[in-house]
Short mmCIF file of C-alpha atoms in Angstrom, two decimals:
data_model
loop_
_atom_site.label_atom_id
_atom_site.label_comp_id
_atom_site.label_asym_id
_atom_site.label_seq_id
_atom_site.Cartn_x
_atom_site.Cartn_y
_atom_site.Cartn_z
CA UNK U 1 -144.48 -132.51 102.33
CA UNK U 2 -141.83 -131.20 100.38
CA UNK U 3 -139.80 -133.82 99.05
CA UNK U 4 -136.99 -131.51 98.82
CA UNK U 5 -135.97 -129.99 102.40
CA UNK U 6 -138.86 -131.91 104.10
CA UNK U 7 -140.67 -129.00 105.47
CA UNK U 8 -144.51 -129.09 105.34
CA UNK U 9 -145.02 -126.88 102.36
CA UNK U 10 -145.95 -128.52 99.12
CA UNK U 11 -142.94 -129.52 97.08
CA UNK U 12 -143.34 -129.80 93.50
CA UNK U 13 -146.30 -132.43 93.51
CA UNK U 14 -148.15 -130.24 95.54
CA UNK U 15 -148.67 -132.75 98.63
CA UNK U 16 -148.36 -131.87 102.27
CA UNK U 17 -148.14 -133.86 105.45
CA UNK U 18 -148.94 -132.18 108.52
CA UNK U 19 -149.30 -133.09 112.14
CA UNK U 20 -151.96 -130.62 113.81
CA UNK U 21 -149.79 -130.25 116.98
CA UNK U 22 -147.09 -128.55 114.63
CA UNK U 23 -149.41 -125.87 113.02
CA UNK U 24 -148.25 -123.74 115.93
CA UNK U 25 -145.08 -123.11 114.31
CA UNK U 26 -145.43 -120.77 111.76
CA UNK U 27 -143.75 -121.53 108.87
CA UNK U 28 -141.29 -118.77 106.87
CA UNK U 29 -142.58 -119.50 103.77
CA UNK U 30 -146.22 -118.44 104.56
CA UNK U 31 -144.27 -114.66 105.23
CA UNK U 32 -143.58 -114.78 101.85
CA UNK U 33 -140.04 -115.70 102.12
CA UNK U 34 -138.71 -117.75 98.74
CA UNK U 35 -138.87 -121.48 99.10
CA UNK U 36 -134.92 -122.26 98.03
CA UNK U 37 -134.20 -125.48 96.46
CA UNK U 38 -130.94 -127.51 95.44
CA UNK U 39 -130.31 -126.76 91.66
CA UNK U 40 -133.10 -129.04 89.82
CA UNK U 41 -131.66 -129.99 86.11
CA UNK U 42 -133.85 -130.21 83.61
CA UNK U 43 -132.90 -131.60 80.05
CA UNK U 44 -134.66 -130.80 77.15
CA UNK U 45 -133.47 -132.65 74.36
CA UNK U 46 -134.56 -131.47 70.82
CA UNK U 47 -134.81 -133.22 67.16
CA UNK U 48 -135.10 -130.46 64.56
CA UNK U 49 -136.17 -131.01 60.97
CA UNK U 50 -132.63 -131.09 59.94
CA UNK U 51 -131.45 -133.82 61.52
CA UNK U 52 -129.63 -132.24 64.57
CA UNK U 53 -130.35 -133.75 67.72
CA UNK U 54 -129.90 -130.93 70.60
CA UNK U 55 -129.59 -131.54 74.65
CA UNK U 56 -130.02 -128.20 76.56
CA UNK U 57 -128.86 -128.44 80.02
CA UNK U 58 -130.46 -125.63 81.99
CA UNK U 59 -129.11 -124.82 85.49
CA UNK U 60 -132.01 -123.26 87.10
CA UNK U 61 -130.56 -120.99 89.80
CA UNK U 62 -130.81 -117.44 90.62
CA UNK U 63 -127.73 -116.83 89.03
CA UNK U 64 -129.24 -119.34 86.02
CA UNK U 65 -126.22 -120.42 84.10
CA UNK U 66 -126.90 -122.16 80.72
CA UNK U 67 -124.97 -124.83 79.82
CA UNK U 68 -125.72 -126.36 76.36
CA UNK U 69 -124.22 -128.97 75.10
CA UNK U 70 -125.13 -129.59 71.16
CA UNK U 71 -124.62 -132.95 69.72
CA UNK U 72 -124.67 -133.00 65.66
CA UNK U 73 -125.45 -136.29 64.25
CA UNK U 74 -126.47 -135.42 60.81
CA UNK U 75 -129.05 -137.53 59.20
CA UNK U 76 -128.54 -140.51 62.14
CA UNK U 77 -131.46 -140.39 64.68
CA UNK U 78 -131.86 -144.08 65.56
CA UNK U 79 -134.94 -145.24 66.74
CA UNK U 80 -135.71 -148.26 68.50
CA UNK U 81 -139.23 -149.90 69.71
CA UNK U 82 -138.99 -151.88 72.86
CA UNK U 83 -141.61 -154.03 74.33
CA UNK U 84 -142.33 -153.79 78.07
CA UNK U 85 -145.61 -155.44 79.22
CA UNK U 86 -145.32 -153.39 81.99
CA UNK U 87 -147.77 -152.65 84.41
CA UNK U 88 -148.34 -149.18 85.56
CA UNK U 89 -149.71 -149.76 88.70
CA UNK U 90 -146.71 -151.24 89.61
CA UNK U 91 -144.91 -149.02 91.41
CA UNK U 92 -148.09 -147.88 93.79
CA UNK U 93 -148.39 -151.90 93.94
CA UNK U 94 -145.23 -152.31 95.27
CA UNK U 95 -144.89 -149.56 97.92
CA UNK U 96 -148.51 -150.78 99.38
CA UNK U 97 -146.92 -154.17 99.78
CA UNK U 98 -144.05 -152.18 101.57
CA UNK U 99 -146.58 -151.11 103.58
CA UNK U 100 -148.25 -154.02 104.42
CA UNK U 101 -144.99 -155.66 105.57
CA UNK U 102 -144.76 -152.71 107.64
CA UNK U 103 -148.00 -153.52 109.21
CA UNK U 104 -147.17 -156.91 109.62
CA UNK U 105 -144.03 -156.69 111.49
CA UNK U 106 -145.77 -154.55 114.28
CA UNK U 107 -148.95 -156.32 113.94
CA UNK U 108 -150.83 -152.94 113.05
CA UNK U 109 -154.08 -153.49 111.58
CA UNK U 110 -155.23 -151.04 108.78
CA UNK U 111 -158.07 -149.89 107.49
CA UNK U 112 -158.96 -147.87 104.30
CA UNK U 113 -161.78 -146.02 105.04
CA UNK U 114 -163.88 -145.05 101.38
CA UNK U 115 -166.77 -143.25 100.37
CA UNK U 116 -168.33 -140.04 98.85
CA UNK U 117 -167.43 -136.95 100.69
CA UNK U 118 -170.35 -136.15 102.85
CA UNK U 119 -171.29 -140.18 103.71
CA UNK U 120 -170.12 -138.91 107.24
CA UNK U 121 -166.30 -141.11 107.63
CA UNK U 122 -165.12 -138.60 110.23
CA UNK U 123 -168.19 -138.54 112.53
CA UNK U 124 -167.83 -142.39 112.69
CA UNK U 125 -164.36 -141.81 112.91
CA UNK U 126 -164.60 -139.89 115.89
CA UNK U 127 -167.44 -142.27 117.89
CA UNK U 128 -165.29 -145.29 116.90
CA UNK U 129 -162.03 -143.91 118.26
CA UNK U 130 -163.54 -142.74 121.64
CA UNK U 131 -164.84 -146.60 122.31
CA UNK U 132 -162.06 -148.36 120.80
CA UNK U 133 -158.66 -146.32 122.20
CA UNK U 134 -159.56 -147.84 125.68
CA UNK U 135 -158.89 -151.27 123.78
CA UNK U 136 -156.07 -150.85 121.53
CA UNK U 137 -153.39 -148.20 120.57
CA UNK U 138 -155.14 -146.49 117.62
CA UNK U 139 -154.18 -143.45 115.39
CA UNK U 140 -155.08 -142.47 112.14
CA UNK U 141 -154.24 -140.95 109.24
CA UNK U 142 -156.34 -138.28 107.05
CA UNK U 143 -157.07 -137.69 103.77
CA UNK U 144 -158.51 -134.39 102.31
CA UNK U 145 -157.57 -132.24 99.38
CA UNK U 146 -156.86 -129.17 101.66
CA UNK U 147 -157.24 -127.56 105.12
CA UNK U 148 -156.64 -129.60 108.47
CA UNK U 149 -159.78 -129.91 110.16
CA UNK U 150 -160.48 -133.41 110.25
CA UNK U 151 -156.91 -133.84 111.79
CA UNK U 152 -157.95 -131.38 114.50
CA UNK U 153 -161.52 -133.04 114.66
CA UNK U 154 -159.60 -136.46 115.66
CA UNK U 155 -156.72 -135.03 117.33
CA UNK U 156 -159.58 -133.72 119.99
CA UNK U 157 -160.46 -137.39 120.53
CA UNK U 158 -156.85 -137.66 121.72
CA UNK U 159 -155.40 -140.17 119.02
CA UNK U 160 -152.20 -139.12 117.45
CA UNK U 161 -153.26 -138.38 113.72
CA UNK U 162 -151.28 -136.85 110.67
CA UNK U 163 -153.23 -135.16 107.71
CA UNK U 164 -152.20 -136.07 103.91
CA UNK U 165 -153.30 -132.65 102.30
CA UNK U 166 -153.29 -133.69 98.77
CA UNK U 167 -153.26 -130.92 97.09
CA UNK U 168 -154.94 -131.74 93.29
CA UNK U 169 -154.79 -135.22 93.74
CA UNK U 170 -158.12 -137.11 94.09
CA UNK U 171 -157.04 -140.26 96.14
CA UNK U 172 -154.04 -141.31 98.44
CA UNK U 173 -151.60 -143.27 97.45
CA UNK U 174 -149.18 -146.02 98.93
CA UNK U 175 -146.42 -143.46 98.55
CA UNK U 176 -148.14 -140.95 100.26
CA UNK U 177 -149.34 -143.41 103.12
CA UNK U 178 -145.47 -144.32 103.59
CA UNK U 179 -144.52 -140.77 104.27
CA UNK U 180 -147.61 -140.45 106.48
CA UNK U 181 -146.55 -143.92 108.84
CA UNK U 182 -143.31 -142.10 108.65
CA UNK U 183 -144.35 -139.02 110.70
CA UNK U 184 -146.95 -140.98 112.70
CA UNK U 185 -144.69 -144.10 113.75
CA UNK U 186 -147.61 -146.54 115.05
CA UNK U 187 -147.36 -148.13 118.31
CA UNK U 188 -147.16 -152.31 118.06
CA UNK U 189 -150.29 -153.84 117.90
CA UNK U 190 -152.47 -150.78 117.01
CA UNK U 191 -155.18 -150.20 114.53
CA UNK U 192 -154.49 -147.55 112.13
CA UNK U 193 -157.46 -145.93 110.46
CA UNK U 194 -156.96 -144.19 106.84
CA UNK U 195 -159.92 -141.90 106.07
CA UNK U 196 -159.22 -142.03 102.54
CA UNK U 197 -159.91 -138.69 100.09
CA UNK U 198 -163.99 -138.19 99.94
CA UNK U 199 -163.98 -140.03 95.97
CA UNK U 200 -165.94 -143.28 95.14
CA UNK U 201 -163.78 -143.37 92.10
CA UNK U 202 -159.93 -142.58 91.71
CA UNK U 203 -159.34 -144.05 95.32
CA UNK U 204 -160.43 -147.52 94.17
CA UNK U 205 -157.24 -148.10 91.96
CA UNK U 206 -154.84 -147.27 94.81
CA UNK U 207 -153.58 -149.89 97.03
CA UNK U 208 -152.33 -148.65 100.51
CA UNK U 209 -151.05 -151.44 101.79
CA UNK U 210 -154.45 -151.52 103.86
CA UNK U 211 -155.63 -155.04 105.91
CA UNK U 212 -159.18 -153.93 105.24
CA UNK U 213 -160.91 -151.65 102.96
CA UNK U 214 -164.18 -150.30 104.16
CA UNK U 215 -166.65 -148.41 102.32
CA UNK U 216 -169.27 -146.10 103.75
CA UNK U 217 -172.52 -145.70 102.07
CA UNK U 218 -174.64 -142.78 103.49
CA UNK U 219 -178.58 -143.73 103.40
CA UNK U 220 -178.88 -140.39 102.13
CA UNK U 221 -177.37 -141.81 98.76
CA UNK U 222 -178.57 -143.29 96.06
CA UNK U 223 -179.58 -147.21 96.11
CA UNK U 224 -177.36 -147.47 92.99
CA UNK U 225 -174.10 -146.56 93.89
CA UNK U 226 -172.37 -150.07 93.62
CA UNK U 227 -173.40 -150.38 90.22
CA UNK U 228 -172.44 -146.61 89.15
CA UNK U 229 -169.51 -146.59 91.19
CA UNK U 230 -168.61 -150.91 90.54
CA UNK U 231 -165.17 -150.63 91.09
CA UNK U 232 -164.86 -149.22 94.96
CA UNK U 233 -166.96 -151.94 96.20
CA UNK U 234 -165.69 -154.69 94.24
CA UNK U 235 -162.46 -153.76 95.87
CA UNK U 236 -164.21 -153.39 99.42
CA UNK U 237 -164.51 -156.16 102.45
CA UNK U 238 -167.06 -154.18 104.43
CA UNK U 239 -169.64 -151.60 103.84
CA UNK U 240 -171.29 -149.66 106.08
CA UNK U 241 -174.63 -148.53 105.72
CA UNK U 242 -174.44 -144.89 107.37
CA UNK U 243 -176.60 -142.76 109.23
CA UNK U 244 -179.56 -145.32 109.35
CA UNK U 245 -181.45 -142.83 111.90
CA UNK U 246 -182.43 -140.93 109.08
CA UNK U 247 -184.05 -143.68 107.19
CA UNK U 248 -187.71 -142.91 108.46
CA UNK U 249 -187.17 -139.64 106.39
CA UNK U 250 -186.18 -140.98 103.09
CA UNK U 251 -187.12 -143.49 100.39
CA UNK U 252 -183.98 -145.31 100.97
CA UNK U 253 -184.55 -149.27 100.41
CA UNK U 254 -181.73 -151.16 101.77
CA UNK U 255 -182.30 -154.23 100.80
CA UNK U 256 -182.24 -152.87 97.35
CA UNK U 257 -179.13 -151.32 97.77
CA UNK U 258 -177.29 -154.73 99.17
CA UNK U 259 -178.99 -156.46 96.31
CA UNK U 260 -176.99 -154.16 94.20
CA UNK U 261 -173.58 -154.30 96.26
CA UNK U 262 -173.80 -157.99 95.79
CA UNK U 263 -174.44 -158.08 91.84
CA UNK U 264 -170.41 -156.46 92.11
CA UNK U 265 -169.13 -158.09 94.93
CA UNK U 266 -170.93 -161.18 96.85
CA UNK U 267 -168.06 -161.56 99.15
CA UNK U 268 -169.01 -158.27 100.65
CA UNK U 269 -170.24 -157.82 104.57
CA UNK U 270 -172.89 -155.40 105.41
CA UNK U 271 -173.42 -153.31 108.67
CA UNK U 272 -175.81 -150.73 109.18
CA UNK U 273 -174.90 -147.49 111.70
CA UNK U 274 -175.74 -144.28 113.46
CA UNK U 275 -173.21 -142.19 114.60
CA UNK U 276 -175.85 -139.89 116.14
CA UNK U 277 -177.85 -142.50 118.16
CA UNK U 278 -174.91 -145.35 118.30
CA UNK U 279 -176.87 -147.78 117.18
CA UNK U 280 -174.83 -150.63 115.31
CA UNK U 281 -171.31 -148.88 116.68
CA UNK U 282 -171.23 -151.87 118.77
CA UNK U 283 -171.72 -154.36 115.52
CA UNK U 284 -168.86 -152.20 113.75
CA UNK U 285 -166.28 -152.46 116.98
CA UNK U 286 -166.48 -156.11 117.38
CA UNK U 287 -165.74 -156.18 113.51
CA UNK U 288 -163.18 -154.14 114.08
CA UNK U 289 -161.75 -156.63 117.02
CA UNK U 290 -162.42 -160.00 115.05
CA UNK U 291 -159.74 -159.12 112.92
CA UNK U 292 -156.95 -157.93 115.67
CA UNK U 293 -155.39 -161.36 116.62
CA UNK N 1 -159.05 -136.85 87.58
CA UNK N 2 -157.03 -140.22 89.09
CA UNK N 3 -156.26 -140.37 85.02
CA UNK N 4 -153.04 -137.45 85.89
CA UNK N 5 -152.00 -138.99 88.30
CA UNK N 6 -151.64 -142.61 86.14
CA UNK N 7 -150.15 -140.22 82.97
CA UNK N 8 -147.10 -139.17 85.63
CA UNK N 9 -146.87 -142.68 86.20
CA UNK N 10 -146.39 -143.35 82.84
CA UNK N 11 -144.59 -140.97 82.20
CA UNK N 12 -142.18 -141.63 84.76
CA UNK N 13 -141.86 -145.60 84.16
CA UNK N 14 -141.15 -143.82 80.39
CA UNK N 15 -138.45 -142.05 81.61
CA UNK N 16 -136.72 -144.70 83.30
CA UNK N 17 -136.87 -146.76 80.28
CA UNK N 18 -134.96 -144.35 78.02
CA UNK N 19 -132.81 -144.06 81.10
CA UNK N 20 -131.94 -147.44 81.38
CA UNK N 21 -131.38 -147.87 77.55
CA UNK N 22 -129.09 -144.97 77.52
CA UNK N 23 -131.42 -143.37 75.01
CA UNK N 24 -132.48 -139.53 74.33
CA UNK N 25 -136.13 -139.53 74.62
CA UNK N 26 -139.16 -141.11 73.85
CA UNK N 27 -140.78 -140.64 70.38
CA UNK N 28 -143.90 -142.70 70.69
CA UNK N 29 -145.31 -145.26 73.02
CA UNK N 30 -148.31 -147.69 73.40
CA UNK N 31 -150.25 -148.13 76.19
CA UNK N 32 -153.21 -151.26 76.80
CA UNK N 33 -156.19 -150.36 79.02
CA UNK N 34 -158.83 -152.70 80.10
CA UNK N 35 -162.26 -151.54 79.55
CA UNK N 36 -163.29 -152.44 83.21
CA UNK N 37 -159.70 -150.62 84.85
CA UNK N 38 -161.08 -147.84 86.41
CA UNK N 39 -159.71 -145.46 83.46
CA UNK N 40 -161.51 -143.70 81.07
CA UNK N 41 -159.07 -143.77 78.21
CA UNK N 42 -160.10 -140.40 77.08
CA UNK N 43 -159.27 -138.73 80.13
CA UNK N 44 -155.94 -140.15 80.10
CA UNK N 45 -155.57 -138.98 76.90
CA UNK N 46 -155.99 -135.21 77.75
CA UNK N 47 -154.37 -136.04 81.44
CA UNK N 48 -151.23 -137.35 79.24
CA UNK N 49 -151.48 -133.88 77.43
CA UNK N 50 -149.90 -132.06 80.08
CA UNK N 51 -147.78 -134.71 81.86
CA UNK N 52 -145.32 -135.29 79.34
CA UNK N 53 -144.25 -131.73 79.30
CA UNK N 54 -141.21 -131.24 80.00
CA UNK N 55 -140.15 -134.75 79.94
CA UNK N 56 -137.97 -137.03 78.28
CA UNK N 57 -141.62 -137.77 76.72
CA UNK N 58 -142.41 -134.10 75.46
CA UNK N 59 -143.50 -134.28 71.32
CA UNK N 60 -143.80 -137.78 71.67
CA UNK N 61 -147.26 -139.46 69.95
CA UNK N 62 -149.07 -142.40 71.42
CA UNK N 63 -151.80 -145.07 71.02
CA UNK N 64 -154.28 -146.14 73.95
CA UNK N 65 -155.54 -149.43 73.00
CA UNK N 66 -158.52 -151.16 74.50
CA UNK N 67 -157.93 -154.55 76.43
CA UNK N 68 -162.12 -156.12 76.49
CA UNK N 69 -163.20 -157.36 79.75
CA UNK N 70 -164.05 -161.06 79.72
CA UNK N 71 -165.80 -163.06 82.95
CA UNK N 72 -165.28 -166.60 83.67
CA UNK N 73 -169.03 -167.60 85.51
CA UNK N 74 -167.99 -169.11 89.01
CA UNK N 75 -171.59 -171.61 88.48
CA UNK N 76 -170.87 -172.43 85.24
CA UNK N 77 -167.75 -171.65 84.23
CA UNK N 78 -169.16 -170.06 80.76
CA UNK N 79 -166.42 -167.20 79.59
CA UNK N 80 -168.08 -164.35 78.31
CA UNK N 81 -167.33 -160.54 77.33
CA UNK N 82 -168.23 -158.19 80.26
CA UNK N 83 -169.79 -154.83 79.87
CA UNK N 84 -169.91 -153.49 83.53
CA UNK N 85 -168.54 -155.57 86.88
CA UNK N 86 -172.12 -156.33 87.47
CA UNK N 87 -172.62 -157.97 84.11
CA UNK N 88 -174.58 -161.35 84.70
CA UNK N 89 -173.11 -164.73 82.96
CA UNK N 90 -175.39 -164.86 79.59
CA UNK N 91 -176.24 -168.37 80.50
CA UNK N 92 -176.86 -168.97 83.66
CA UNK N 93 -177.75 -165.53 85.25
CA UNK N 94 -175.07 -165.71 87.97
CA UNK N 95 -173.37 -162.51 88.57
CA UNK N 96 -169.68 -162.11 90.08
CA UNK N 97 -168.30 -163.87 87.24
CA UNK N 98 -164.19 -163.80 88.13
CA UNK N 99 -162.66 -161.57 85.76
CA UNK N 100 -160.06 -163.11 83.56
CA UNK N 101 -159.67 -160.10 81.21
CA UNK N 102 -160.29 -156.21 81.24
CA UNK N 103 -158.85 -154.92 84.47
CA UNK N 104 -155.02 -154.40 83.22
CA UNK N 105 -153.12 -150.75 82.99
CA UNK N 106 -150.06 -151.75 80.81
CA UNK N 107 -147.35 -149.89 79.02
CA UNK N 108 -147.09 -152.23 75.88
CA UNK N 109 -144.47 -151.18 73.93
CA UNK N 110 -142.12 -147.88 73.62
CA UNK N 111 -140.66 -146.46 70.53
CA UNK N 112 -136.99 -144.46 71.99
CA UNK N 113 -134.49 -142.10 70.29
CA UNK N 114 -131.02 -143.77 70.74
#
């Protein structure tokens, strides 16, 4: 969303948030019509060779007045080294613990859904929403570079759903989620699923504020993705082994594979799933309802 | 490429320091990365490239140093250095080891124009 007049074109870090209900409206800045912000000030400040240290003030506005303002301070650039310690997660840190208070005070229960794009999150998506929305309020948020179709896939289930579009970025973040809860506004009690950006990597350092973080294996896969990809399931609770009907066809060994999952993280649950023929959707639900209180 | 989206981070967290020290800009800056993080330094490197344009960071230099992972065996409690997450305790084969070292993203220190 555009941070600037909150309308659901990109503002300047290129993330959107849409609701699929809402792509009726068409929006003027797809006609080509300029996309007008308040005056954004940037200053440049300068040290030349001479000892001059400069601060530019540039007005950027159609009419683009430049304002400089020069400070001389011959021969006197002070420099001083502070130490900070300072983590740099901290900030994503802090808004997923927003989050999770959030959570907390209506008793929502969240998921982070993870896995390689392709492991099939949406199709398990969809089976597990049909089941469980005559159980609980549920609704869920997606995550996908561009275009809205798994929004519209879920919104067809008939859960209320925003989409994160995120533009360049590779993973959501507890920022991103905020804005997302924002538009969605989760009923008490509900479970709120967040199909995270297809990535086994960048989405492992981000903290959403999640209850749960699941990640979905497709049998299609290698064996050996916990121990190329360490991080997303030492950071995982639950992993699901996905589209098991197909394991007749291929040389997957999953015993191998939990063998490896384990070597990173032995406090990790396994379940093994079809979409297609339901079999272990049943397994995965009653997870699901262990942890609503 | 989660690396860019760490260097704005940085950048930003930058920013707000010269802010809050009344200072110009930032002229160089060290940052501390474990080795089992999640970042490949190099990639933050070139990702940092980009995001300080612009900035209160632009022309500034910097230094990515390398924090070494170390695992504390949960059988044994042997410390040792860790390669990957899975890396087994050298004495006692046990893997999961908690890790007491190597997983940090830290701005260390920052050199500012007053």
């Amino acid at each position: 969303m555009c941070e600037t007049c909150g309308c659901g074109e990109p503002g300047k870090d290129g993330i959107k948030i849409v609701r699929p209900e809402d792509l009726e409206h068409e929006h003027a800045h797809e006609q080509g019509l300029p996309h007008e912000h308040d005056t954004i000030t940037h200053v440049h400040p300068h040290t030349h060779g001479h000892g001059h240290v400069h601060t530019h003030e540039h007005s950027h506005r159609e009419d683009h007045h430049h304002h400089d303002v020069h400070e001389h301070e011959d021969q006197h650039v002070r420099i001083k080294e502070v130490h900070v310690e300072l983590d740099i997660m901290q900030r994503n840190n802090l808004m997923a613990e927003r989050n999770r208070g959030f959570f907390e005070a209506r008793d929502i229960l969240a998921f982070n859904l993870v896995s390689s794009p392709g492991s099939g999150k949406t199709t398990l998506l969809e089976k597990t929403l049909v089941t469980l929305k005559d159980k609980a309020p549920v609704c869920v948020i997606e995550g996908d570079q561009q275009t809205v179709n798994d929004a519209m896939r879920i919104r067809a289930t008939g859960v209320p759903v925003v989409q994160i579009n995120t533009g360049n970025g590779c993973h959501l973040d507890a920022e991103m989620v905020r804005k997302a809860i924002g538009e969605l506004n989760p009923a008490m009690h509900s479970v709120l699923f967040i199909e995270n950006v297809g990535n086994l990597v960048c989405p492992a350092l981000f903290d959403l504020g999640e209850a749960h973080r699941v990640v979905i294996v497709s049998v299609t896969e290698g064996e050996d993705k916990p121990l190329k990809y360490p991080n997303m399931f030492q950071t995982s609770g639950l992993c699901i082994i996905h589209k098991t009907d197909l394991l007749p066809y291929l040389d997957f060994d999953v015993e191998k594979f939990r063998t490896y999952a384990l070597r990173v993280n032995n406090k990790l649950e396994f379940l093994e799933v079809s979409s297609r023929t339901g079999a272990g959707l049943d397994a995965w639900i009653a997870w699901i309802e262990k942890h609503r209180k | 490429m989660h690396e860019l989206s760490i260097a704005v981070n940085i950048v930003s967290e930058l920013e707000q320091i010269v802010r809050k020290e009344n200072a110009v800009k930032v002229v160089s800056f060290t940052l501390k990365i474990g080795t089992l993080s999640g970042i490949v330094p190099e990639a933050l490197d070139f990702a940092l490239e980009s995001a300080v344009k612009e900035t209160l960071c632009e022309g500034s230099t910097w230094k990515i140093e390398k924090e070494e992972a170390m695992g504390k065996c949960s059988v044994c409690f042997h410390e040792f250095p860790m390669e990957e997450i899975y890396s087994p305790c050298p004495v006692c084969g046990a893997f999961n080891p908690e890790i007491i070292a190597g997983q940090g993203l830290k701005i260390v220190s920052v050199e500012i124009e007053e």
